[in-house]
């Protein structure tokens, strides 16, 4: 008899992509998969292999304004009522959460109903929503070792790695091609909704500072916010640089695989995909994050020698121009970084996480 899993994730790529990878693996193993998420999934969840997608009300807890907190509490309460209805009807064997506040209502209801549950923490530090839920789950899957958790949570840890999409695994078969001394240099720049604006502001003036003969070699693919695309494209056109700008690339794994250097944020999915694909990167952690999770993620690749993290405050146009120029002249450094990035990859993470889901379901089935 087919078992059922309810996956729940915030509606951004960093949360949905590993959930999507797990969904595909569990379906291959004969499971029925449903997804609970928020309305943002329309962008990142295209093609998610769920039998049904449930949109659950949620809100992020920010600040201490009483009115804002009351609105947040109302939305979370409404989401909890919705999630309770879904779980009562579906009766899943396991609920698996991938972070973000949209996971809170389904995971909370799983605890109330005694449904086995798993949290997956993709980052190097546990996020706020996951910390609130961790004590009530059956197991906590992590991407990297975590040493700062209390004993009652540490006992639940299983290090599985961070699952990557099948498209990433397919693209990982593409070998890294170092740039030729006078040939084109393929640079990929992306940053999500909070990173694209910064990169749109800093990249064109940095490219302008490069020597003309170096600048002419650049082939840039850059993610931009829609409102920034025209000015960024115009800046590159004015400099005579070949560039392709878009708000979102559906074939991002292929784009990463084709790049010779990547400049991006250090979200958990980005770091995992860079390691599986084996591509060198300049990482710019999102500043101001309460948990500094992206800084922790960047250290994983930095320690391996596969990436160079630079704080956003330090990445002015001249600094970035110097870094790009340096890498364009030292292809052997890029080749070594690509190899070292791949050395910390966990391409089997989705199998490990699926095994954990099945183990939790099996243990529940053994209970009298």
PDB file of C-alpha atoms in Angstrom, residues 26-248:
ATOM      1  CA  UNK A  26       9.846   9.390  -2.789  1.00  0.00           C
ATOM      2  CA  UNK A  27       7.580   9.165  -5.841  1.00  0.00           C
ATOM      3  CA  UNK A  28      10.147   6.836  -7.426  1.00  0.00           C
ATOM      4  CA  UNK A  29       9.877   4.724  -4.269  1.00  0.00           C
ATOM      5  CA  UNK A  30       6.085   4.507  -4.584  1.00  0.00           C
ATOM      6  CA  UNK A  31       5.043   7.265  -2.166  1.00  0.00           C
ATOM      7  CA  UNK A  32       2.207   9.734  -2.681  1.00  0.00           C
ATOM      8  CA  UNK A  33       3.415  13.319  -2.229  1.00  0.00           C
ATOM      9  CA  UNK A  34       1.445  16.465  -1.375  1.00  0.00           C
ATOM     10  CA  UNK A  35       2.831  19.943  -0.697  1.00  0.00           C
ATOM     11  CA  UNK A  36       1.821  22.683   1.751  1.00  0.00           C
ATOM     12  CA  UNK A  37       3.375  26.065   1.010  1.00  0.00           C
ATOM     13  CA  UNK A  38       2.528  29.739   0.475  1.00  0.00           C
ATOM     14  CA  UNK A  39       1.526  31.790  -2.559  1.00  0.00           C
ATOM     15  CA  UNK A  40       5.153  32.489  -3.585  1.00  0.00           C
ATOM     16  CA  UNK A  41       5.413  28.920  -4.840  1.00  0.00           C
ATOM     17  CA  UNK A  42       3.865  30.046  -8.121  1.00  0.00           C
ATOM     18  CA  UNK A  43       7.341  31.273  -9.113  1.00  0.00           C
ATOM     19  CA  UNK A  44       9.684  28.676  -7.643  1.00  0.00           C
ATOM     20  CA  UNK A  45       7.411  25.664  -7.440  1.00  0.00           C
ATOM     21  CA  UNK A  46       6.706  25.288 -11.135  1.00  0.00           C
ATOM     22  CA  UNK A  47       6.697  21.611 -11.973  1.00  0.00           C
ATOM     23  CA  UNK A  48       6.707  20.472  -8.333  1.00  0.00           C
ATOM     24  CA  UNK A  49       5.742  16.772  -8.528  1.00  0.00           C
ATOM     25  CA  UNK A  50       2.976  16.826  -5.918  1.00  0.00           C
ATOM     26  CA  UNK A  51      -0.439  15.258  -6.323  1.00  0.00           C
ATOM     27  CA  UNK A  52      -1.884  18.412  -4.793  1.00  0.00           C
ATOM     28  CA  UNK A  53      -0.505  21.763  -3.589  1.00  0.00           C
ATOM     29  CA  UNK A  54      -2.139  23.323  -0.530  1.00  0.00           C
ATOM     30  CA  UNK A  55      -1.669  27.071  -0.039  1.00  0.00           C
ATOM     31  CA  UNK A  56      -1.392  27.715   3.704  1.00  0.00           C
ATOM     32  CA  UNK A  57      -1.649  31.152   5.330  1.00  0.00           C
ATOM     33  CA  UNK A  58       1.491  32.218   7.203  1.00  0.00           C
ATOM     34  CA  UNK A  59       3.536  35.239   8.198  1.00  0.00           C
ATOM     35  CA  UNK A  60       7.057  35.987   9.357  1.00  0.00           C
ATOM     36  CA  UNK A  61       7.527  37.283  12.897  1.00  0.00           C
ATOM     37  CA  UNK A  62       9.247  40.665  12.606  1.00  0.00           C
ATOM     38  CA  UNK A  63       9.788  43.362  15.198  1.00  0.00           C
ATOM     39  CA  UNK A  64       7.671  44.062  18.275  1.00  0.00           C
ATOM     40  CA  UNK A  65       4.942  46.294  16.919  1.00  0.00           C
ATOM     41  CA  UNK A  66       1.739  45.085  18.647  1.00  0.00           C
ATOM     42  CA  UNK A  67      -0.433  45.572  15.582  1.00  0.00           C
ATOM     43  CA  UNK A  68       2.027  43.733  13.312  1.00  0.00           C
ATOM     44  CA  UNK A  69       2.357  40.906  15.839  1.00  0.00           C
ATOM     45  CA  UNK A  70      -1.437  40.626  16.049  1.00  0.00           C
ATOM     46  CA  UNK A  71      -1.671  40.343  12.239  1.00  0.00           C
ATOM     47  CA  UNK A  72       1.060  37.698  12.231  1.00  0.00           C
ATOM     48  CA  UNK A  73      -0.670  35.727  14.995  1.00  0.00           C
ATOM     49  CA  UNK A  74      -3.960  35.857  13.076  1.00  0.00           C
ATOM     50  CA  UNK A  75      -2.378  34.571   9.865  1.00  0.00           C
ATOM     51  CA  UNK A  76      -0.557  31.782  11.683  1.00  0.00           C
ATOM     52  CA  UNK A  77      -3.782  30.808  13.454  1.00  0.00           C
ATOM     53  CA  UNK A  78      -5.630  30.766  10.127  1.00  0.00           C
ATOM     54  CA  UNK A  79      -2.812  28.684   8.628  1.00  0.00           C
ATOM     55  CA  UNK A  80      -3.009  26.252  11.546  1.00  0.00           C
ATOM     56  CA  UNK A  81      -6.749  25.756  10.979  1.00  0.00           C
ATOM     57  CA  UNK A  82      -6.095  25.174   7.269  1.00  0.00           C
ATOM     58  CA  UNK A  83      -3.260  22.750   8.007  1.00  0.00           C
ATOM     59  CA  UNK A  84      -5.388  20.839  10.497  1.00  0.00           C
ATOM     60  CA  UNK A  85      -8.029  20.338   7.833  1.00  0.00           C
ATOM     61  CA  UNK A  86      -5.412  19.111   5.333  1.00  0.00           C
ATOM     62  CA  UNK A  87      -3.767  16.678   7.752  1.00  0.00           C
ATOM     63  CA  UNK A  88      -7.086  15.293   9.008  1.00  0.00           C
ATOM     64  CA  UNK A  89      -8.184  14.604   5.428  1.00  0.00           C
ATOM     65  CA  UNK A  90      -4.831  13.343   4.144  1.00  0.00           C
ATOM     66  CA  UNK A  91      -3.699  11.322   7.213  1.00  0.00           C
ATOM     67  CA  UNK A  92      -0.052  11.401   6.058  1.00  0.00           C
ATOM     68  CA  UNK A  93       2.400   8.812   7.322  1.00  0.00           C
ATOM     69  CA  UNK A  94       5.035  11.553   7.697  1.00  0.00           C
ATOM     70  CA  UNK A  95       5.147  15.350   7.519  1.00  0.00           C
ATOM     71  CA  UNK A  96       8.512  16.792   6.398  1.00  0.00           C
ATOM     72  CA  UNK A  97       9.297  20.495   6.777  1.00  0.00           C
ATOM     73  CA  UNK A  98      11.968  22.458   4.922  1.00  0.00           C
ATOM     74  CA  UNK A  99      12.019  25.747   6.775  1.00  0.00           C
ATOM     75  CA  UNK A 100      10.355  29.126   6.549  1.00  0.00           C
ATOM     76  CA  UNK A 101       7.320  30.258   8.510  1.00  0.00           C
ATOM     77  CA  UNK A 102       4.851  28.537   6.131  1.00  0.00           C
ATOM     78  CA  UNK A 103       6.114  25.267   7.641  1.00  0.00           C
ATOM     79  CA  UNK A 104       4.986  26.295  11.106  1.00  0.00           C
ATOM     80  CA  UNK A 105       1.225  25.530  10.841  1.00  0.00           C
ATOM     81  CA  UNK A 106       1.559  22.035   9.257  1.00  0.00           C
ATOM     82  CA  UNK A 107       4.453  21.013  11.529  1.00  0.00           C
ATOM     83  CA  UNK A 108       2.626  22.293  14.613  1.00  0.00           C
ATOM     84  CA  UNK A 109      -0.510  20.379  13.644  1.00  0.00           C
ATOM     85  CA  UNK A 110       1.592  17.247  13.041  1.00  0.00           C
ATOM     86  CA  UNK A 111       2.766  17.501  16.652  1.00  0.00           C
ATOM     87  CA  UNK A 112      -0.791  18.041  17.946  1.00  0.00           C
ATOM     88  CA  UNK A 113      -2.101  15.020  16.021  1.00  0.00           C
ATOM     89  CA  UNK A 114       0.811  12.707  16.813  1.00  0.00           C
ATOM     90  CA  UNK A 115       1.849  12.486  13.152  1.00  0.00           C
ATOM     91  CA  UNK A 116       5.560  11.572  12.705  1.00  0.00           C
ATOM     92  CA  UNK A 117       7.526  14.544  11.414  1.00  0.00           C
ATOM     93  CA  UNK A 118      10.960  15.505  10.148  1.00  0.00           C
ATOM     94  CA  UNK A 119      12.589  18.922   9.942  1.00  0.00           C
ATOM     95  CA  UNK A 120      15.246  19.521   7.343  1.00  0.00           C
ATOM     96  CA  UNK A 121      17.686  22.327   8.142  1.00  0.00           C
ATOM     97  CA  UNK A 122      19.566  23.333   5.017  1.00  0.00           C
ATOM     98  CA  UNK A 123      21.710  26.066   6.573  1.00  0.00           C
ATOM     99  CA  UNK A 124      24.750  25.902   8.806  1.00  0.00           C
ATOM    100  CA  UNK A 125      22.698  27.378  11.669  1.00  0.00           C
ATOM    101  CA  UNK A 126      19.116  26.525  12.550  1.00  0.00           C
ATOM    102  CA  UNK A 127      16.544  29.088  11.451  1.00  0.00           C
ATOM    103  CA  UNK A 128      14.023  30.665  13.805  1.00  0.00           C
ATOM    104  CA  UNK A 129      10.997  28.757  12.518  1.00  0.00           C
ATOM    105  CA  UNK A 130      12.840  25.450  12.783  1.00  0.00           C
ATOM    106  CA  UNK A 131      14.060  26.256  16.299  1.00  0.00           C
ATOM    107  CA  UNK A 132      10.451  26.817  17.383  1.00  0.00           C
ATOM    108  CA  UNK A 133       9.420  23.452  15.946  1.00  0.00           C
ATOM    109  CA  UNK A 134      12.471  21.273  16.668  1.00  0.00           C
ATOM    110  CA  UNK A 135      11.427  19.877  20.049  1.00  0.00           C
ATOM    111  CA  UNK A 136       8.216  18.434  18.665  1.00  0.00           C
ATOM    112  CA  UNK A 137       9.607  16.503  15.674  1.00  0.00           C
ATOM    113  CA  UNK A 138      10.704  12.896  15.312  1.00  0.00           C
ATOM    114  CA  UNK A 139      14.042  13.720  13.625  1.00  0.00           C
ATOM    115  CA  UNK A 140      16.093  16.683  12.426  1.00  0.00           C
ATOM    116  CA  UNK A 141      17.965  16.264   9.145  1.00  0.00           C
ATOM    117  CA  UNK A 142      20.911  18.618   8.601  1.00  0.00           C
ATOM    118  CA  UNK A 143      23.079  19.566   5.658  1.00  0.00           C
ATOM    119  CA  UNK A 144      26.257  20.013   7.694  1.00  0.00           C
ATOM    120  CA  UNK A 145      27.329  19.148  11.264  1.00  0.00           C
ATOM    121  CA  UNK A 146      25.732  21.267  14.013  1.00  0.00           C
ATOM    122  CA  UNK A 147      27.525  21.521  17.337  1.00  0.00           C
ATOM    123  CA  UNK A 148      25.612  24.297  19.108  1.00  0.00           C
ATOM    124  CA  UNK A 149      22.300  22.564  19.853  1.00  0.00           C
ATOM    125  CA  UNK A 150      21.086  21.422  23.287  1.00  0.00           C
ATOM    126  CA  UNK A 151      21.391  17.681  24.013  1.00  0.00           C
ATOM    127  CA  UNK A 152      17.679  16.947  23.540  1.00  0.00           C
ATOM    128  CA  UNK A 153      17.878  18.301  19.979  1.00  0.00           C
ATOM    129  CA  UNK A 154      21.344  16.938  19.195  1.00  0.00           C
ATOM    130  CA  UNK A 155      19.972  13.443  19.878  1.00  0.00           C
ATOM    131  CA  UNK A 156      17.538  13.869  16.979  1.00  0.00           C
ATOM    132  CA  UNK A 157      20.142  14.960  14.397  1.00  0.00           C
ATOM    133  CA  UNK A 158      20.804  12.972  11.241  1.00  0.00           C
ATOM    134  CA  UNK A 159      23.285  14.511   8.787  1.00  0.00           C
ATOM    135  CA  UNK A 160      21.855  13.826   5.341  1.00  0.00           C
ATOM    136  CA  UNK A 161      23.186  16.734   3.309  1.00  0.00           C
ATOM    137  CA  UNK A 162      21.005  19.148   1.348  1.00  0.00           C
ATOM    138  CA  UNK A 163      19.103  17.512  -1.550  1.00  0.00           C
ATOM    139  CA  UNK A 164      19.568  19.112  -4.948  1.00  0.00           C
ATOM    140  CA  UNK A 165      17.192  18.948  -7.883  1.00  0.00           C
ATOM    141  CA  UNK A 166      17.540  16.255 -10.537  1.00  0.00           C
ATOM    142  CA  UNK A 167      18.459  18.985 -13.030  1.00  0.00           C
ATOM    143  CA  UNK A 168      21.498  19.772 -10.864  1.00  0.00           C
ATOM    144  CA  UNK A 169      22.566  16.135 -10.743  1.00  0.00           C
ATOM    145  CA  UNK A 170      22.219  15.919 -14.525  1.00  0.00           C
ATOM    146  CA  UNK A 171      24.255  19.100 -15.024  1.00  0.00           C
ATOM    147  CA  UNK A 172      26.965  17.784 -12.689  1.00  0.00           C
ATOM    148  CA  UNK A 173      28.078  15.502 -15.516  1.00  0.00           C
ATOM    149  CA  UNK A 174      29.417  18.610 -17.326  1.00  0.00           C
ATOM    150  CA  UNK A 175      33.122  18.959 -16.611  1.00  0.00           C
ATOM    151  CA  UNK A 176      34.547  22.336 -15.640  1.00  0.00           C
ATOM    152  CA  UNK A 177      36.150  24.087 -18.607  1.00  0.00           C
ATOM    153  CA  UNK A 178      38.823  26.617 -17.575  1.00  0.00           C
ATOM    154  CA  UNK A 179      39.044  29.874 -19.503  1.00  0.00           C
ATOM    155  CA  UNK A 180      41.645  30.179 -22.264  1.00  0.00           C
ATOM    156  CA  UNK A 181      44.211  32.996 -21.737  1.00  0.00           C
ATOM    157  CA  UNK A 182      42.687  35.176 -24.474  1.00  0.00           C
ATOM    158  CA  UNK A 183      39.337  33.463 -24.850  1.00  0.00           C
ATOM    159  CA  UNK A 184      35.849  34.324 -23.563  1.00  0.00           C
ATOM    160  CA  UNK A 185      35.249  34.286 -19.812  1.00  0.00           C
ATOM    161  CA  UNK A 186      31.784  33.120 -18.742  1.00  0.00           C
ATOM    162  CA  UNK A 187      30.599  34.919 -15.603  1.00  0.00           C
ATOM    163  CA  UNK A 188      27.279  34.075 -13.930  1.00  0.00           C
ATOM    164  CA  UNK A 189      25.726  36.462 -11.385  1.00  0.00           C
ATOM    165  CA  UNK A 190      22.599  35.722  -9.359  1.00  0.00           C
ATOM    166  CA  UNK A 191      21.270  36.637  -5.978  1.00  0.00           C
ATOM    167  CA  UNK A 192      17.581  36.054  -5.443  1.00  0.00           C
ATOM    168  CA  UNK A 193      15.173  38.863  -4.650  1.00  0.00           C
ATOM    169  CA  UNK A 194      17.388  40.413  -1.973  1.00  0.00           C
ATOM    170  CA  UNK A 195      20.665  39.997  -3.807  1.00  0.00           C
ATOM    171  CA  UNK A 196      19.846  40.902  -7.360  1.00  0.00           C
ATOM    172  CA  UNK A 197      19.514  44.634  -6.598  1.00  0.00           C
ATOM    173  CA  UNK A 198      22.958  44.811  -4.969  1.00  0.00           C
ATOM    174  CA  UNK A 199      24.595  42.963  -7.855  1.00  0.00           C
ATOM    175  CA  UNK A 200      22.775  45.162 -10.366  1.00  0.00           C
ATOM    176  CA  UNK A 201      24.253  48.190  -8.614  1.00  0.00           C
ATOM    177  CA  UNK A 202      27.832  46.939  -8.197  1.00  0.00           C
ATOM    178  CA  UNK A 203      28.555  44.787 -11.265  1.00  0.00           C
ATOM    179  CA  UNK A 204      28.305  47.314 -14.134  1.00  0.00           C
ATOM    180  CA  UNK A 205      30.601  49.914 -12.495  1.00  0.00           C
ATOM    181  CA  UNK A 206      33.027  47.116 -11.572  1.00  0.00           C
ATOM    182  CA  UNK A 207      33.111  45.888 -15.165  1.00  0.00           C
ATOM    183  CA  UNK A 208      33.679  49.458 -16.325  1.00  0.00           C
ATOM    184  CA  UNK A 209      36.888  49.577 -14.252  1.00  0.00           C
ATOM    185  CA  UNK A 210      38.398  46.561 -16.016  1.00  0.00           C
ATOM    186  CA  UNK A 211      40.994  47.086 -18.730  1.00  0.00           C
ATOM    187  CA  UNK A 212      39.265  47.152 -22.137  1.00  0.00           C
ATOM    188  CA  UNK A 213      41.011  43.999 -23.381  1.00  0.00           C
ATOM    189  CA  UNK A 214      39.912  42.067 -20.270  1.00  0.00           C
ATOM    190  CA  UNK A 215      36.401  43.511 -20.396  1.00  0.00           C
ATOM    191  CA  UNK A 216      36.000  42.391 -24.009  1.00  0.00           C
ATOM    192  CA  UNK A 217      36.439  38.759 -22.956  1.00  0.00           C
ATOM    193  CA  UNK A 218      33.457  38.773 -20.579  1.00  0.00           C
ATOM    194  CA  UNK A 219      30.282  36.853 -21.336  1.00  0.00           C
ATOM    195  CA  UNK A 220      27.898  37.755 -18.524  1.00  0.00           C
ATOM    196  CA  UNK A 221      24.658  36.064 -17.515  1.00  0.00           C
ATOM    197  CA  UNK A 222      22.999  38.034 -14.716  1.00  0.00           C
ATOM    198  CA  UNK A 223      19.806  37.772 -12.723  1.00  0.00           C
ATOM    199  CA  UNK A 224      18.175  41.193 -12.278  1.00  0.00           C
ATOM    200  CA  UNK A 225      14.982  42.466 -10.801  1.00  0.00           C
ATOM    201  CA  UNK A 226      12.524  43.424 -13.567  1.00  0.00           C
ATOM    202  CA  UNK A 227      12.779  47.109 -12.690  1.00  0.00           C
ATOM    203  CA  UNK A 228      16.587  46.989 -12.984  1.00  0.00           C
ATOM    204  CA  UNK A 229      16.951  45.025 -16.204  1.00  0.00           C
ATOM    205  CA  UNK A 230      16.841  47.915 -18.639  1.00  0.00           C
ATOM    206  CA  UNK A 231      19.513  49.996 -16.892  1.00  0.00           C
ATOM    207  CA  UNK A 232      21.816  47.009 -16.307  1.00  0.00           C
ATOM    208  CA  UNK A 233      21.539  45.795 -19.892  1.00  0.00           C
ATOM    209  CA  UNK A 234      22.079  49.345 -21.166  1.00  0.00           C
ATOM    210  CA  UNK A 235      25.201  49.674 -19.002  1.00  0.00           C
ATOM    211  CA  UNK A 236      26.705  46.491 -20.429  1.00  0.00           C
ATOM    212  CA  UNK A 237      25.738  47.440 -23.988  1.00  0.00           C
ATOM    213  CA  UNK A 238      27.424  50.799 -23.506  1.00  0.00           C
ATOM    214  CA  UNK A 239      30.596  49.051 -22.399  1.00  0.00           C
ATOM    215  CA  UNK A 240      30.526  46.661 -25.353  1.00  0.00           C
ATOM    216  CA  UNK A 241      30.090  43.636 -23.064  1.00  0.00           C
ATOM    217  CA  UNK A 242      28.053  40.628 -24.152  1.00  0.00           C
ATOM    218  CA  UNK A 243      25.418  40.132 -21.441  1.00  0.00           C
ATOM    219  CA  UNK A 244      22.127  38.325 -20.958  1.00  0.00           C
ATOM    220  CA  UNK A 245      19.920  39.669 -18.170  1.00  0.00           C
ATOM    221  CA  UNK A 246      16.676  38.139 -16.867  1.00  0.00           C
ATOM    222  CA  UNK A 247      14.634  38.159 -13.638  1.00  0.00           C
ATOM    223  CA  UNK A 248      14.765  34.369 -13.355  1.00  0.00           C
TER     224      UNK A 248
END
